[in-house]
Amino acid sequence: MSLRLDTKDPGRYQELLDKYDTWMFDCDGVLWHGDRLIDGATEVLQILRSQKKRILFVTNNATKSRRNYKKKLDGLGIEAHVDEVFGSAYAAAVYLSSVLNFPVDKRVYVIGMSGLEEELRDEGISFIGGTDPADNTLSAPGEIPPDLSVGAVLVGLDTSINYTKLSRAFRYLHSNPACAFLATNEDSTFPSDKGLLPGAGAVLAPLLTALGPNRPVTAIGKPSGLMLDAIKAKHNLDPERTIMVGDRLNTDIQFGKDGGLATLLVLTGISSEGDLTGPNPSTVVPDYVTPSIGDLRAAVASW
Amino acid sequence: MSLRLDTKDPGRYQELLDKYDTWMFDCDGVLWHGDRLIDGATEVLQILRSQKKRILFVTNNATKSRRNYKKKLDGLGIEAHVDEVFGSAYAAAVYLSSVLNFPVDKRVYVIGMSGLEEELRDEGISFIGGTDPADNTLSAPGEIPPDLSVGAVLVGLDTSINYTKLSRAFRYLHSNPACAFLATNEDSTFPSDKGLLPGAGAVLAPLLTALGPNRPVTAIGKPSGLMLDAIKAKHNLDPERTIMVGDRLNTDIQFGKDGGLATLLVLTGISSEGDLTGPNPSTVVPDYVTPSIGDLRAAVASW
């Protein structure tokens, strides 16, 4: 059973501030929608900083690198440092370099955007595909010979997804059982400023369908523990004093629970009250629920 | 248990010819691969015609209209008539007009190619999307307002699939519970002349993922009985004397079995001996198995 927070009872918010030192935030749907800040988000982050809390931005959005993210946060007037940002593009690049020890003579075939390429480049991972104009075409693919130099296929959200990219990724994976199959994340949708749109999980779906159940994918982003591993490699965390704030039960809240963190669901994004109390309630139950991140301002108002 | 046919025992093939009056053929992987005829396919069809058998071409390939198919058959030197061809594009158009009585003031949003558009046009169904240059772009989609004039989304194989098309289809379906959700077929792959490539089921997969399990699709092609309904509306069939010849257990053979037809699996396409006798054998078991359609020539050799 979740504890419902309400600005009519500001003491509850103050208790939360007292209890947790590290605050992990999902971004889209929690701090902003597209390019619109959620009311009060900036002030809440300022309150947390003034109380010496550690702030981490933990996002499945793999279209941006950490540096892109920092710029976006700057542009929205949110103080942020690159080492506070953990995106699934970064986590995927770290997974390739540190966990798979990706060989220097191999290349990754990328379905994804420039932010993902930037993180791979920073980790010294060679890649093909991605934003390469040759693969960004609506022509049907020509011959796609097997290529054993492709040691992994990595799929993230790509708004230039097309049949040539899907066909190349499919054939590299189908022809070579040793080729690793990775995804930055599996979010089925994402909340854009133009409304809900298909997410990385939707871009990945054609490959899962064409390859069948014997070729499972390793997804790096939330809810996978691989994302928490990437954070722990950089920050010394006490899970007991860490809270994950998110808008999505099956990614953010699941991620927090699996990692032994406290969890706070905000209702400004994907998951709704109905997902908690409707006829088919989610089995993923957050510790706390509040209508919006901005509600945490109530803690200060109570001082 | 399937009966294994072998050219060393040509009498078995003659028995097949005696037993069945209507011969339904899948095409890709049975009669040809891409633009290459399978050895003996033309002769076998000639033998069947000389014995006054009814021949039907029953294909899930929705990129071609019946007229396109007839041209392809002509080009390969195979005698065929338009009313012998049943493609999933045609069956989908007939389903819209005859089963859904698709209203004249509504439009279908199409993910698919010119053959699908041609069949819709022939059935008098209005549509948008498809090969429209505005939707054949690799730019991210702009605003996609709800459009209640879109009464159905129809998805088929589209080698110009892109994020704009997926986003539009997603939003029409997501914003309007009354919008019908149809697919020509759900084949996960198809055997092209360049090897195996992602099929209509892979093109459809992003929408199933983004929409979730509460928005199921109606797939028209094999193995759906809707395809058999479309055939029965034009031809008076005796299922007891009809045989379905195909290369794919989960579409062709399933289709034949569900329709009460006899089934013959050829091993020149997708399904292999291992699918029948390997460690995880298919639960779909054909009545007969032969290495290739060309083997049926053995019947004549035995005369």
Coordinates of C-alpha atoms in Angstrom, one line a residue, chain A residues 135-144 157-164 166-167 170-171 174 186-190 192-199 201-203 205-207 209-211, chain B residues 135-144 157-164 166-167 170-171 174 186-190 192-199 201-203 205-207 209-211:
Chain A
D135 CA 21.4 3.8 -43.7
N136 CA 19.0 6.7 -43.4
T137 CA 17.1 6.0 -46.5
L138 CA 13.6 4.8 -47.4
S139 CA 14.9 2.6 -50.2
A140 CA 14.5 -1.1 -49.7
P141 CA 17.8 -2.7 -48.7
G142 CA 20.1 -4.3 -51.2
E143 CA 22.3 -7.3 -50.4
I144 CA 23.2 -7.5 -46.7
L157 CA 14.9 5.2 -29.9
D158 CA 15.5 6.4 -33.4
T159 CA 13.0 8.7 -35.1
S160 CA 14.7 7.9 -38.4
I161 CA 14.0 4.2 -38.0
N162 CA 13.5 2.5 -41.4
Y163 CA 13.4 -0.8 -43.2
T164 CA 17.1 -0.8 -44.2
L166 CA 15.9 -3.0 -39.3
S167 CA 17.0 -5.4 -42.1
F170 CA 18.1 -8.4 -38.2
R171 CA 20.6 -10.1 -40.6
H174 CA 20.3 -13.8 -37.5
E186 CA 12.3 -1.0 -23.7
D187 CA 9.9 1.8 -23.0
S188 CA 6.9 1.2 -25.2
T189 CA 6.1 4.9 -25.5
F190 CA 7.5 8.2 -24.4
S192 CA 6.9 14.0 -26.1
D193 CA 5.8 17.6 -26.2
K194 CA 3.5 16.5 -29.1
G195 CA 1.9 13.9 -26.8
L196 CA 2.6 10.2 -26.4
L197 CA 4.7 8.6 -29.2
P198 CA 6.2 5.1 -29.8
G199 CA 9.3 4.6 -27.7
G201 CA 10.6 -0.6 -27.1
A202 CA 8.5 0.0 -30.2
V203 CA 11.6 0.6 -32.3
A205 CA 9.9 -4.7 -31.5
P206 CA 10.4 -5.6 -35.2
L207 CA 13.7 -7.3 -34.3
T209 CA 9.4 -10.4 -33.7
A210 CA 11.6 -11.3 -36.7
L211 CA 14.2 -13.0 -34.6
Chain B
D135 CA 4.3 10.3 -44.9
N136 CA 7.3 8.8 -46.6
T137 CA 9.9 10.9 -44.8
L138 CA 12.6 10.3 -42.2
S139 CA 11.8 13.6 -40.4
A140 CA 10.3 13.2 -36.9
P141 CA 6.6 13.7 -37.0
G142 CA 5.0 17.1 -36.2
E143 CA 1.7 17.5 -34.4
I144 CA -0.7 14.6 -35.1
L157 CA 4.6 -5.1 -45.2
D158 CA 6.1 -1.7 -46.0
T159 CA 9.7 -1.4 -47.0
S160 CA 9.3 2.4 -46.5
I161 CA 8.2 2.0 -42.9
N162 CA 9.3 5.0 -40.8
Y163 CA 8.7 6.8 -37.5
T164 CA 6.1 9.2 -39.0
L166 CA 4.2 4.5 -37.0
S167 CA 3.4 7.6 -34.9
F170 CA -0.3 4.8 -33.1
R171 CA -2.0 8.1 -32.4
H174 CA -4.7 5.4 -29.2
E186 CA 1.6 -11.3 -39.2
D187 CA 4.5 -13.2 -40.9
S188 CA 7.5 -12.3 -38.8
T189 CA 9.9 -12.7 -41.8
F190 CA 9.7 -13.3 -45.5
S192 CA 13.2 -12.4 -50.3
D193 CA 15.7 -13.0 -53.2
K194 CA 18.2 -11.3 -50.9
G195 CA 17.5 -13.8 -48.1
L196 CA 15.3 -13.6 -45.0
L197 CA 14.0 -10.1 -44.2
P198 CA 11.6 -8.7 -41.6
G199 CA 8.0 -9.4 -42.6
G201 CA 4.5 -9.0 -38.5
A202 CA 7.7 -7.1 -37.8
V203 CA 6.3 -3.9 -39.3
A205 CA 5.2 -5.0 -33.9
P206 CA 5.9 -1.4 -32.9
L207 CA 2.2 -0.7 -32.8
T209 CA 4.1 -2.8 -28.3
A210 CA 3.2 0.9 -28.1
L211 CA -0.6 0.2 -27.8

